[in-house]
mmCIF file of C-alpha atoms in Angstrom:
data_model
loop_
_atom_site.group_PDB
_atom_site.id
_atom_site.type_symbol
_atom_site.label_atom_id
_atom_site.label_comp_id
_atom_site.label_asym_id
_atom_site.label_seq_id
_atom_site.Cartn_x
_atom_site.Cartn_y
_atom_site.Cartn_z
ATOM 1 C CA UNK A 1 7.677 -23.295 -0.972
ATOM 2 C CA UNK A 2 5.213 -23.927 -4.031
ATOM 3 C CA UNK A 3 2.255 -25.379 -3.333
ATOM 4 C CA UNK A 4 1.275 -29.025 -4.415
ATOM 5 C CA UNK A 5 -1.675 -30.013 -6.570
ATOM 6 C CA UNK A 6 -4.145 -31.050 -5.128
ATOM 7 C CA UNK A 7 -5.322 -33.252 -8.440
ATOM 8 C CA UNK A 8 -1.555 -34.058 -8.973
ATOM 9 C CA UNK A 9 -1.362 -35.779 -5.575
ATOM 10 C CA UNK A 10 -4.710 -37.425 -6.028
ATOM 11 C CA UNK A 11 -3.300 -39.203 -9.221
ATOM 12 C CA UNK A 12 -0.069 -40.475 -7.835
ATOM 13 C CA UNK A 13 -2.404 -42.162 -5.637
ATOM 14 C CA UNK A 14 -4.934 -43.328 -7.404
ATOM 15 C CA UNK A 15 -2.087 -44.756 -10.075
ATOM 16 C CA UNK A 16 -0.252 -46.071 -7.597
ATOM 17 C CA UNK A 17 0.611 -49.558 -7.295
ATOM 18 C CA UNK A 18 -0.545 -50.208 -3.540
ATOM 19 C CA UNK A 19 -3.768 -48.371 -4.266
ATOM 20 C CA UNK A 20 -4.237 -50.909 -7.180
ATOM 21 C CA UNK A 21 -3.312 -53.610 -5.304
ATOM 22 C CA UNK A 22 -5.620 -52.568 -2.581
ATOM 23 C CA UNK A 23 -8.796 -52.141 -5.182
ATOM 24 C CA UNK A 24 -8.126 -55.220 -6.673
ATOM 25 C CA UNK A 25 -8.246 -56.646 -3.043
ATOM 26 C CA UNK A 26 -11.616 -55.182 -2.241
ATOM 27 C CA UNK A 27 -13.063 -55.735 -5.971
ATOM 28 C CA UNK A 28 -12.116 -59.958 -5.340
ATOM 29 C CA UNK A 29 -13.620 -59.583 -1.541
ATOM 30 C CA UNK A 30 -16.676 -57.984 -2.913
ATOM 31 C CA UNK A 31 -17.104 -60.423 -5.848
ATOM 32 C CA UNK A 32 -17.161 -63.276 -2.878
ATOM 33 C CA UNK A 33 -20.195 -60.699 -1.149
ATOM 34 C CA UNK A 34 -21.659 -59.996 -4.035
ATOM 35 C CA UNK A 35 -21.176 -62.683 -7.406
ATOM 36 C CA UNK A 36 -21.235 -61.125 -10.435
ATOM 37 C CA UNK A 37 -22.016 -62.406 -13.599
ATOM 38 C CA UNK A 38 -20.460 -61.951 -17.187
ATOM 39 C CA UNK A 39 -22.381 -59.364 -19.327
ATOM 40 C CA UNK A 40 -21.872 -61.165 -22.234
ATOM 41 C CA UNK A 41 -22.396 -65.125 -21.456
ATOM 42 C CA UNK A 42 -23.848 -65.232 -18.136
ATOM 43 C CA UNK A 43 -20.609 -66.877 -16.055
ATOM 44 C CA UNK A 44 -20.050 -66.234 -12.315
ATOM 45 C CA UNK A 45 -17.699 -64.376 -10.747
ATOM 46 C CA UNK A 46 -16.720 -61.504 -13.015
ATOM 47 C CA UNK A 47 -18.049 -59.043 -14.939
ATOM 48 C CA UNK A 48 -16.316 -59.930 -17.846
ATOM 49 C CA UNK A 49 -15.116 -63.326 -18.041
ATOM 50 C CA UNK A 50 -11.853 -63.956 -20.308
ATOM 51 C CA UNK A 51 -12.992 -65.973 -23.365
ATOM 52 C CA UNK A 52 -15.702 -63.162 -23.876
ATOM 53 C CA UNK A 53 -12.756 -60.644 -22.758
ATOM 54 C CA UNK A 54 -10.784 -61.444 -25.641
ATOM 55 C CA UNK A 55 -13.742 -61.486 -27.945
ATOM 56 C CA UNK A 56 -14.323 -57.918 -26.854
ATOM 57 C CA UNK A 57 -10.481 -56.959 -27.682
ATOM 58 C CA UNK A 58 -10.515 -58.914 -31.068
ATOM 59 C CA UNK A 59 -14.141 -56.767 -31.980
ATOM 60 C CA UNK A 60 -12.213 -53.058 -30.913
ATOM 61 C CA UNK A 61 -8.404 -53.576 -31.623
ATOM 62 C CA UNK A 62 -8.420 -52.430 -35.447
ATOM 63 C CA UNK A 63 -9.866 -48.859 -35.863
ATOM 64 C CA UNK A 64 -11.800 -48.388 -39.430
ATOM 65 C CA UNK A 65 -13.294 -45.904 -41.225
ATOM 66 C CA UNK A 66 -16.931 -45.510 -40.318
ATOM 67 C CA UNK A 67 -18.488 -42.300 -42.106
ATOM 68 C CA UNK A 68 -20.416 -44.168 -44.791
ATOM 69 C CA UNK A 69 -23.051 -45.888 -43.177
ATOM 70 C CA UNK A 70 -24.155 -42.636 -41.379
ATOM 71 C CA UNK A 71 -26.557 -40.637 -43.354
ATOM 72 C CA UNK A 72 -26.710 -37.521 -40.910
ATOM 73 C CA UNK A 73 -23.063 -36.934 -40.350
ATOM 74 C CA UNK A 74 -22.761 -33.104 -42.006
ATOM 75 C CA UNK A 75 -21.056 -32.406 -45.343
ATOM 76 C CA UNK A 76 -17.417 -31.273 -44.912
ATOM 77 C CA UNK A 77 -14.530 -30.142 -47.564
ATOM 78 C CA UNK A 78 -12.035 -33.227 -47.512
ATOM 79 C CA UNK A 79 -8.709 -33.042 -48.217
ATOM 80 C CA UNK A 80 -6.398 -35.444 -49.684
ATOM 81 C CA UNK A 81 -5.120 -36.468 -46.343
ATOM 82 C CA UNK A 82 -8.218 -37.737 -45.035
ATOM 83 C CA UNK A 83 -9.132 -34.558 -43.185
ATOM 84 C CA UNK A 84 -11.086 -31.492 -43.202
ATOM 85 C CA UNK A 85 -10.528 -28.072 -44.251
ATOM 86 C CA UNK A 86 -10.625 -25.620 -47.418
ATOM 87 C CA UNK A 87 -8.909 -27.353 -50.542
ATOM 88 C CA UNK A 88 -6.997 -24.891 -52.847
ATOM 89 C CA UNK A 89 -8.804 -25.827 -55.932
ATOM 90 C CA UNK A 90 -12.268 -26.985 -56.685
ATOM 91 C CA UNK A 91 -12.687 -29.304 -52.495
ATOM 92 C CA UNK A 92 -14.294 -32.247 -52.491
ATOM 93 C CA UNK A 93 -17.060 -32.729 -50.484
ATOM 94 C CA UNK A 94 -18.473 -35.865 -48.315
ATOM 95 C CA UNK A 95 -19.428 -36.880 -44.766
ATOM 96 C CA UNK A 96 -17.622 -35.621 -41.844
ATOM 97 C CA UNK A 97 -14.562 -38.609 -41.049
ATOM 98 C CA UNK A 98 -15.282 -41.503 -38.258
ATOM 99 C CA UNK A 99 -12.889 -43.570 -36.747
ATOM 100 C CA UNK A 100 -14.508 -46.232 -34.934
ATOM 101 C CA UNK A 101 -12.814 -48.777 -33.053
ATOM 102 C CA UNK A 102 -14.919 -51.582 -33.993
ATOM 103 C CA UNK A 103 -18.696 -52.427 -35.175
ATOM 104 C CA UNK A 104 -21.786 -52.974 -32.877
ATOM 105 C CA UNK A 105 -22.390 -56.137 -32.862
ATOM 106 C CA UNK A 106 -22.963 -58.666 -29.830
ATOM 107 C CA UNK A 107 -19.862 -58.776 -27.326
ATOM 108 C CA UNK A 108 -19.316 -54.888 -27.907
ATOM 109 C CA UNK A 109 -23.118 -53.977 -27.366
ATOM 110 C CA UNK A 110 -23.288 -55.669 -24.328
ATOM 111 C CA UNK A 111 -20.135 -54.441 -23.115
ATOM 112 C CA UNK A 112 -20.946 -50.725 -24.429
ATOM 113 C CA UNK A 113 -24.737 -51.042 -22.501
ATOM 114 C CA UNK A 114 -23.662 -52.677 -19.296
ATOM 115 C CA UNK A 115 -20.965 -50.034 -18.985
ATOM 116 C CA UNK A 116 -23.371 -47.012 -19.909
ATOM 117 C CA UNK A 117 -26.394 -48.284 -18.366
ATOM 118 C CA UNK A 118 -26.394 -51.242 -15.776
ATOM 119 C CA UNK A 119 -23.522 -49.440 -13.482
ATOM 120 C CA UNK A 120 -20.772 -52.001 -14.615
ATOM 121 C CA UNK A 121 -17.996 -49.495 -13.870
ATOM 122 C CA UNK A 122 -15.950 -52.111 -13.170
ATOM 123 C CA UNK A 123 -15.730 -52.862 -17.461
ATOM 124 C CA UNK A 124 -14.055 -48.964 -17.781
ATOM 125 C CA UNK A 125 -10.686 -50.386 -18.660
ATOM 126 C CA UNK A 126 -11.217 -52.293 -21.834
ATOM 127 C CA UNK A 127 -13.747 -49.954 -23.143
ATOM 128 C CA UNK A 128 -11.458 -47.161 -22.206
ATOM 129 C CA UNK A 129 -8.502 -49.265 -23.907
ATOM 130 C CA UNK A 130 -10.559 -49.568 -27.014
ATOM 131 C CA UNK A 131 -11.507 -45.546 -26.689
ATOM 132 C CA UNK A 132 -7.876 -44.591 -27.126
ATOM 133 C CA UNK A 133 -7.248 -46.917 -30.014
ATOM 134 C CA UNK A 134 -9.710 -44.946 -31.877
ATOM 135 C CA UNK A 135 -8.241 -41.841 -30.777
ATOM 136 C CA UNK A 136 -5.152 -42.253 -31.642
ATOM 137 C CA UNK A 137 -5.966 -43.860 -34.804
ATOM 138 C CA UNK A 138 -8.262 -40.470 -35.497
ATOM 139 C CA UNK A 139 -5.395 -38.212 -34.527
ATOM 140 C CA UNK A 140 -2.748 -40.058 -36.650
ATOM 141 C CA UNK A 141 -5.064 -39.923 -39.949
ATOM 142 C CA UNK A 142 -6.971 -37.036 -39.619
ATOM 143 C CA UNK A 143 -5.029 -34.499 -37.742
ATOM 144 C CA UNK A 144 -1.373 -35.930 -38.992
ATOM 145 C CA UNK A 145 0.208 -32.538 -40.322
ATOM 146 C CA UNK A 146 -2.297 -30.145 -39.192
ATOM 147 C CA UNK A 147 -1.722 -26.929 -37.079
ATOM 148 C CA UNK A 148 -1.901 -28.656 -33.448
ATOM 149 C CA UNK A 149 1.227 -31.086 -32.764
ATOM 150 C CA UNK A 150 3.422 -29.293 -35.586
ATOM 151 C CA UNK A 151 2.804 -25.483 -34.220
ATOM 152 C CA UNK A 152 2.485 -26.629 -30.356
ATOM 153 C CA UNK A 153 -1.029 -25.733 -30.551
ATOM 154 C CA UNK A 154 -2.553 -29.382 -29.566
ATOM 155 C CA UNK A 155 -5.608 -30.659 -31.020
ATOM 156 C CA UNK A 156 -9.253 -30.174 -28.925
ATOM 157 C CA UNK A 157 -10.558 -33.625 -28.198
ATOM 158 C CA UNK A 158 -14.258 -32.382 -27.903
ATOM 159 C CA UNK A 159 -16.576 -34.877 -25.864
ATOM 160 C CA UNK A 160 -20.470 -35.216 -26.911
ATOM 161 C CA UNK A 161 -22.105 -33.671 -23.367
ATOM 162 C CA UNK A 162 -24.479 -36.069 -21.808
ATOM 163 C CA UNK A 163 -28.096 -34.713 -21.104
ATOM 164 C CA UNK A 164 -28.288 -33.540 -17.298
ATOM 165 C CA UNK A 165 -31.337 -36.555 -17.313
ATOM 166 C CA UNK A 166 -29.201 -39.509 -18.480
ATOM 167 C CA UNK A 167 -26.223 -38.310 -15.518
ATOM 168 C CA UNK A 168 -28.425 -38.706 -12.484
ATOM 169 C CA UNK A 169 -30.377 -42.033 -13.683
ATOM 170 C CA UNK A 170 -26.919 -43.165 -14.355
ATOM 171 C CA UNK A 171 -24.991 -41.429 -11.705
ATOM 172 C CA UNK A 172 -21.833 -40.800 -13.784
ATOM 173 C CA UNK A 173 -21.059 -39.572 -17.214
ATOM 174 C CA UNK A 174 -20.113 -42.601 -19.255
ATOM 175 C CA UNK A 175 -18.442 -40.918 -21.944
ATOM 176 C CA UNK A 176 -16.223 -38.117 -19.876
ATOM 177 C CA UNK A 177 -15.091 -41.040 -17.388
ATOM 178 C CA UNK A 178 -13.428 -42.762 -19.937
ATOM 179 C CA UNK A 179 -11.772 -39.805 -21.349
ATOM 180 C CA UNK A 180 -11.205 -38.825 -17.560
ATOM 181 C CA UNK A 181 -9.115 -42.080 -16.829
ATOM 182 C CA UNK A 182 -7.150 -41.688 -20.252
ATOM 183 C CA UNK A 183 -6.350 -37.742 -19.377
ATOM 184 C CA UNK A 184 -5.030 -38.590 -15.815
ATOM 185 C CA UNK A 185 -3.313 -41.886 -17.520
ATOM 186 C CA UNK A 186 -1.279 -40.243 -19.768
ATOM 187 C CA UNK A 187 -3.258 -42.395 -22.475
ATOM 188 C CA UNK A 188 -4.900 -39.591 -24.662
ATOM 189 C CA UNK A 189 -2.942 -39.537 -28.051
ATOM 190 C CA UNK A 190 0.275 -37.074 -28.172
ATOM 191 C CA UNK A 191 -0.425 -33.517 -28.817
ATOM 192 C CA UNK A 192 -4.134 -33.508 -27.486
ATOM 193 C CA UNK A 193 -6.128 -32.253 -25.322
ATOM 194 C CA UNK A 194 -8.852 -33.124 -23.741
ATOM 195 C CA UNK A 195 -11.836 -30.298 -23.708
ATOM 196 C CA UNK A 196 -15.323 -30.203 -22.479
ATOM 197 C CA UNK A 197 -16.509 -27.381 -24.308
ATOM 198 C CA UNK A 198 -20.174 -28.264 -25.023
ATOM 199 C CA UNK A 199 -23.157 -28.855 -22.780
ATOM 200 C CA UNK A 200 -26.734 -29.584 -23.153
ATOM 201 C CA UNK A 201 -29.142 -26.769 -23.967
ATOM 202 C CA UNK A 202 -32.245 -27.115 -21.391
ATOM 203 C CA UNK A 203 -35.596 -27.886 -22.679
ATOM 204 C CA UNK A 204 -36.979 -24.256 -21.383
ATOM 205 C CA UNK A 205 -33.792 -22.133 -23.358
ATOM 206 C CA UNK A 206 -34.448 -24.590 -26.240
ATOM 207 C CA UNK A 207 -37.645 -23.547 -26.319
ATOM 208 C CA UNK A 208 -37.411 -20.153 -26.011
ATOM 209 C CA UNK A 209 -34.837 -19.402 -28.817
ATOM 210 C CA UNK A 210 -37.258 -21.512 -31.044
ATOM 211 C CA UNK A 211 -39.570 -18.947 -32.218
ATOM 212 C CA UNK A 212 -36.388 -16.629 -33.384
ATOM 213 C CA UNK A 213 -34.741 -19.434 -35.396
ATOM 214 C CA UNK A 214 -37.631 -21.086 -36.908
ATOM 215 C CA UNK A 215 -40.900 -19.269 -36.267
ATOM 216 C CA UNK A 216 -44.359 -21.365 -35.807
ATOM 217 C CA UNK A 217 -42.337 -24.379 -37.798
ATOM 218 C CA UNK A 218 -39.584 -24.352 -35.670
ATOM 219 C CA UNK A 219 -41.170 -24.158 -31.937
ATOM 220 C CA UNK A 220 -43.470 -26.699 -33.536
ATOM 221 C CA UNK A 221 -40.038 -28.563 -34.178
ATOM 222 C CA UNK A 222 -38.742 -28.130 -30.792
ATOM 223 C CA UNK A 223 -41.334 -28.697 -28.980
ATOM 224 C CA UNK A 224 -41.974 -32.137 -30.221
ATOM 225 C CA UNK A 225 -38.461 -33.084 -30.132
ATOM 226 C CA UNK A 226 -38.391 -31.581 -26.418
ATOM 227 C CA UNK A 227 -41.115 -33.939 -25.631
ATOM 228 C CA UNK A 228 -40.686 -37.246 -27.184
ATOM 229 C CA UNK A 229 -36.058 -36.404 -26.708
ATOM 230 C CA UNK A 230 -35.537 -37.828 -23.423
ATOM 231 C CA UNK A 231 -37.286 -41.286 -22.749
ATOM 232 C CA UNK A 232 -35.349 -43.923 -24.702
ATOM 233 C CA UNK A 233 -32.633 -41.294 -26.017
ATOM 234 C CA UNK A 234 -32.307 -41.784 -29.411
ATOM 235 C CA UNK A 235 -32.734 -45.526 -30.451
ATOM 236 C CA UNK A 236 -34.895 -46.791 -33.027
ATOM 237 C CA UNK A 237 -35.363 -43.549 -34.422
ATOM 238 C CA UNK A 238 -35.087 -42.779 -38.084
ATOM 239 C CA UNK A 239 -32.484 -39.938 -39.644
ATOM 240 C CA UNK A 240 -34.845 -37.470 -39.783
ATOM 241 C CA UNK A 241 -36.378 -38.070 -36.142
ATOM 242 C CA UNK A 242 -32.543 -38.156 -34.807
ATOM 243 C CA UNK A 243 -32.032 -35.055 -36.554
ATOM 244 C CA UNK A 244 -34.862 -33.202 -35.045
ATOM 245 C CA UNK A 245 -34.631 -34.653 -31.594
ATOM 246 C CA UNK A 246 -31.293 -32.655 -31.311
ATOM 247 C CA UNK A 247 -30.979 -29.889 -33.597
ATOM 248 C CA UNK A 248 -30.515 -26.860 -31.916
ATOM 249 C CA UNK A 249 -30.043 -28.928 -28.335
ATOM 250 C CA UNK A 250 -26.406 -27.748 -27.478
ATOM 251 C CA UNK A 251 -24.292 -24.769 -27.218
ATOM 252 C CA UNK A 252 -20.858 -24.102 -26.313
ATOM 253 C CA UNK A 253 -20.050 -22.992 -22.601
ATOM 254 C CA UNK A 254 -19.430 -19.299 -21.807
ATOM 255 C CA UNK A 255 -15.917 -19.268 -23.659
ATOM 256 C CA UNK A 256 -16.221 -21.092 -26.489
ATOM 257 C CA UNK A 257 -15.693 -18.774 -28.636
ATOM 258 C CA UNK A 258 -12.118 -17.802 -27.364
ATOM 259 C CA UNK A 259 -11.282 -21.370 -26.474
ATOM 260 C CA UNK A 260 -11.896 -23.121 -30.160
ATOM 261 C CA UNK A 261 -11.810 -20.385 -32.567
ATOM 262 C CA UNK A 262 -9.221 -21.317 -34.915
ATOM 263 C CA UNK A 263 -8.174 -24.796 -33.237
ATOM 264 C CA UNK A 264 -8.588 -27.926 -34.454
ATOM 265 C CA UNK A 265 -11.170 -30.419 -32.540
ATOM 266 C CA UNK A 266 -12.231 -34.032 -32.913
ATOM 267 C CA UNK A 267 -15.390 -35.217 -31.450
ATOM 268 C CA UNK A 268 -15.186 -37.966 -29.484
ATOM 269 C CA UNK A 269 -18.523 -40.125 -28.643
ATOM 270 C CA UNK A 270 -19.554 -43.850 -27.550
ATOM 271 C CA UNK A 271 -21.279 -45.059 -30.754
ATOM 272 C CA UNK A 272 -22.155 -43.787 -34.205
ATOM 273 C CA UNK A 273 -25.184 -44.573 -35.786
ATOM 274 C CA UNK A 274 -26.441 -41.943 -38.094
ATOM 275 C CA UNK A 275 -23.759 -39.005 -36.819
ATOM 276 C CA UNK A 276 -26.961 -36.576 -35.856
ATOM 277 C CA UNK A 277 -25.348 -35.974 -32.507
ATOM 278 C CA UNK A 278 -21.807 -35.567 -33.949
ATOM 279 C CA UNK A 279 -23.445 -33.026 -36.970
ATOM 280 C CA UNK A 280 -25.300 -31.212 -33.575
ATOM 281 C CA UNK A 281 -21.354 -30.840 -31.749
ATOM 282 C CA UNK A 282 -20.086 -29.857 -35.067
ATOM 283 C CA UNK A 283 -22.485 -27.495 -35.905
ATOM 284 C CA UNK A 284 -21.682 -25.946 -32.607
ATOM 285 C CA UNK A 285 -17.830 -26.271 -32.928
ATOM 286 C CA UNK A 286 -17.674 -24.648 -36.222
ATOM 287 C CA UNK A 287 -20.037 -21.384 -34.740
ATOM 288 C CA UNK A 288 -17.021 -21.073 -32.546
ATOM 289 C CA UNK A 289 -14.865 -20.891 -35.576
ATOM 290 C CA UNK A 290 -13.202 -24.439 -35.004
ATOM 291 C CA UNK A 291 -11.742 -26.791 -37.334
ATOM 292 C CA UNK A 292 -13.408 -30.073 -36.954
ATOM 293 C CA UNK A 293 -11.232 -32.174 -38.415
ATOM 294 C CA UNK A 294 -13.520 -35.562 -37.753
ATOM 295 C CA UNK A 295 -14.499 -37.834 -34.557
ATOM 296 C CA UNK A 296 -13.704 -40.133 -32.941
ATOM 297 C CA UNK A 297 -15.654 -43.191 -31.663
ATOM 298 C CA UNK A 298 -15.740 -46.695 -29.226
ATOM 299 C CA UNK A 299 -18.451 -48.812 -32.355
ATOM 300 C CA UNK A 300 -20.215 -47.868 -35.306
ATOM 301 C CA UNK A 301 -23.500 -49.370 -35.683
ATOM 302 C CA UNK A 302 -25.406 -50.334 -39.326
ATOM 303 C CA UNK A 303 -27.057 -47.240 -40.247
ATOM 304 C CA UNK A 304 -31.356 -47.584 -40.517
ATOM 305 C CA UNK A 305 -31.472 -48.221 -43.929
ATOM 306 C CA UNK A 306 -29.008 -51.572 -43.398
ATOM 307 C CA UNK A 307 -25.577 -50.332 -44.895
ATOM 308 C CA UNK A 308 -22.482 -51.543 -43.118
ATOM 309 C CA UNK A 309 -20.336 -48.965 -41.219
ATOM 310 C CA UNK A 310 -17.019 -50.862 -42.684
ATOM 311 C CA UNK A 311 -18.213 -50.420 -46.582
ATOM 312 C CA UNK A 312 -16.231 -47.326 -47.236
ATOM 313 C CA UNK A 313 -15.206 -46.824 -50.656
ATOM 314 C CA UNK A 314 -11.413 -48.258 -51.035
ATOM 315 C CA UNK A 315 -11.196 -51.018 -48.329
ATOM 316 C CA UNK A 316 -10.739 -54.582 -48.651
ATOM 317 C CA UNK A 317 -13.242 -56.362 -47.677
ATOM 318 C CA UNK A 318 -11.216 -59.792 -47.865
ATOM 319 C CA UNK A 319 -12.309 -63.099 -48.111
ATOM 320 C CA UNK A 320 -16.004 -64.147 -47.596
ATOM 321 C CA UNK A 321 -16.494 -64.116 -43.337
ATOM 322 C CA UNK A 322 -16.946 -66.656 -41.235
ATOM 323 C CA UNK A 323 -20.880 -67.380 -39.518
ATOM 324 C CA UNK A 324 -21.659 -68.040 -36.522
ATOM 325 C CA UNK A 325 -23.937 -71.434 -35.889
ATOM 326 C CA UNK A 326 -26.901 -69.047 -35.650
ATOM 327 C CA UNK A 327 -26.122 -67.982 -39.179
ATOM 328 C CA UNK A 328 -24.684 -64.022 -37.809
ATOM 329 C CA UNK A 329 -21.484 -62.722 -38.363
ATOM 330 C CA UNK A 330 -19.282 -62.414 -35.777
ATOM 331 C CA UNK A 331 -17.942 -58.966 -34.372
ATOM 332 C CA UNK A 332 -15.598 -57.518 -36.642
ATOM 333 C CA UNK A 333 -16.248 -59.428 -39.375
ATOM 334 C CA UNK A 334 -16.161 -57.823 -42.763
ATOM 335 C CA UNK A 335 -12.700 -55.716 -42.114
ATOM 336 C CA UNK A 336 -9.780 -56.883 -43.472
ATOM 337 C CA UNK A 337 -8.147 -59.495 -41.370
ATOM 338 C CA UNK A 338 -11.346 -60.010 -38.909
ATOM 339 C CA UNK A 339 -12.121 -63.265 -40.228
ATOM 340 C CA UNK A 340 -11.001 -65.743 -38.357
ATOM 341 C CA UNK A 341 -12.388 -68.049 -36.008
ATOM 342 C CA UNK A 342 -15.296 -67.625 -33.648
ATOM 343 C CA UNK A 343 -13.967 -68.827 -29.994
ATOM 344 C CA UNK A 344 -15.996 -66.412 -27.731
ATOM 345 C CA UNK A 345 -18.715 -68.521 -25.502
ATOM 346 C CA UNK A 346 -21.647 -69.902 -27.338
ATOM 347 C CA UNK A 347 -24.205 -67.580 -29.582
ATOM 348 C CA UNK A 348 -27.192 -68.557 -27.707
ATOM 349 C CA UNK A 349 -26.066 -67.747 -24.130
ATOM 350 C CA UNK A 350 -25.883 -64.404 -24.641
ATOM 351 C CA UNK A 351 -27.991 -61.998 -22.989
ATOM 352 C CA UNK A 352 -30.277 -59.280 -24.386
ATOM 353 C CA UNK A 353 -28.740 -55.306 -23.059
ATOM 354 C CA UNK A 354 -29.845 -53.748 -26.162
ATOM 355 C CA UNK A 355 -32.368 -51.758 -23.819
ATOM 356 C CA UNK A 356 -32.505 -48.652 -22.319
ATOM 357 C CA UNK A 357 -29.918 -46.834 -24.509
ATOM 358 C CA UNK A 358 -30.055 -43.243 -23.723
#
């Protein structure tokens, strides 16, 4: 008699509708215990209340183009399709492809940072919801055609590792339970797979290889970057400064090389600002002798130097947006057929979670 598995049996379980039933039990007995609050507006008794839910979908539910407000996503041959690879005749060259399942404004921030960083585990099911949109949106346009779903080969979802530091002041990867919950959901796009190929180099390797790579300059380099890297992660840094802080800062696991060479990946991370930790995987990925064909993430933010992540060359733009009373724009606004109406709760009761990004 074959043997069951083990993980198999776990996810009929955890699936399942009395096990739902029974978490949603215990989530409402320990809301009564323990009140939460909305992350967004401040209102007890959920995490997420449903005005500022449905702000949160409106922000994530149309997937965009986000490549051209980041300035250190790495050069890549594009085809006509939208993807990457080696054109037949004189390629044309620009910034890796982003799909981004909305901008980083307000209601997805604080959703994004209470997730990632306050323990609000209880929020993984619309961020994960919004995850796969982008995915799937990614894997349509830039991997339509391509080797993986055609040949049977699928395509490597590749997730950014998190730093060994940022998992046990968390306690959790944010990123890989996400992409976790879609894998064992049956949610990740059609002909994918989902493949943690890349980890975090420690600060002691990093350092060591420095002096072969780079000489004086480069353990210089390093050793900065291994020093100032880990306390606030990389926010509020410049392009140059996010560059540094991670170049040379990953490598893939012991069978990389036989597990991605000739396979196409996409890169899959939490938020895009200026692509340095996407152009780090890639660099990686395409060592191994993959084909990156682009990435794949939950918001873009506006890149340092104030350009839009929506202002990429061919999309409508629409009709002037609508402002908030406080003057901002509201989240989304700027794609075609965001602007509409602002019914979320009121601008000036939301809260402040843009700390502590790592």
């Amino acid at each position: 008699m074959p043997l069951t598995d083990p993980s198999s049996v776990l996810d009929r379980i955890v699936f399942g509708r009395p096990y739902r039933r029974t978490a949603d039990a215990l989530t409402a007995f320990a809301a009564l215990v323990l009140p939460s609050s909305c992350v967004i507006c401040g209102q007890w008794g959920t995490s997420l209340c449903a005005a500022c839910s449905a702000v949160f979908r409106r922000a994530t539910s149309r997937p965009f183009r986000a490549e051209a407000g980041a300035e250190s996503l790495p050069d890549v041959p594009l085809v006509p399709g939208g993807a990457t690879g080696a054109a037949a005749h004189d390629p044309v060259f620009g910034p890796l492809p982003v799909v981004a399942a909305g901008r980083y404004g307000r209601a997805v921030s604080g959703v994004l940072l209470a997730f990632k960083n306050h323990g609000h585990v209880d929020l993984a099911a619309p961020v994960e919801a919004a995850l796969a949109g982008a995915l799937h949106e990614a894997v349509a346009g830039l991997g339509g055609g391509r080797d993986g779903p055609v040949t049977g080969r699928p395509i490597l979802l590749v997730p950014v590792p998190t730093r060994a530091s940022s998992r046990r002041r968390r306690g959790y990867d944010p990123l890989m339970l996400l992409l976790s919950r879609l894998d064992r959901g049956g949610g990740l796009p059609a002909g994918t797979r989902l493949v943690a190929g890349t980890r975090q180099v420690s600060p002691v390797s990093r350092l060591a290889g420095s002096p072969v790579r780079g000489g004086v300059d480069g353990l210089v380099r390093d050793g900065l970057a291994v020093l100032s890297g880990p306390r606030g992660g990389q926010k509020g840094l410049g392009r140059r400064r996010r560059r540094a802080n991670v170049l040379h800062s990953m490598r893939g696991r012991g069978d990389a090389r036989a597990l991605f060479a000739d396979r196409d990946c996409i890169i899959v991370d939490d938020v895009l600002t200026t692509g340095a930790t996407i152009g780090e995987v890639h660099r990686v990925l395409q060592g191994c002798g993959a084909r990156v064909l682009g990435a794949a993430v939950i918001a873009a933010t506006s890149s340092p130097g104030g350009a839009r992540p929506d202002t990429v060359t061919g999309m409508v733009t629409g009709s002037p947006p609508v402002t908030l009373p406080d003057g901002s724009l509201p989240d989304g606004a700027g794609r075609a057929g965001f602007h509409r109406p602002y019914t979320g709760p009121a601008p000036g009761k939301y809260r402040n979670f843009r700390s502590g990004e790592g």
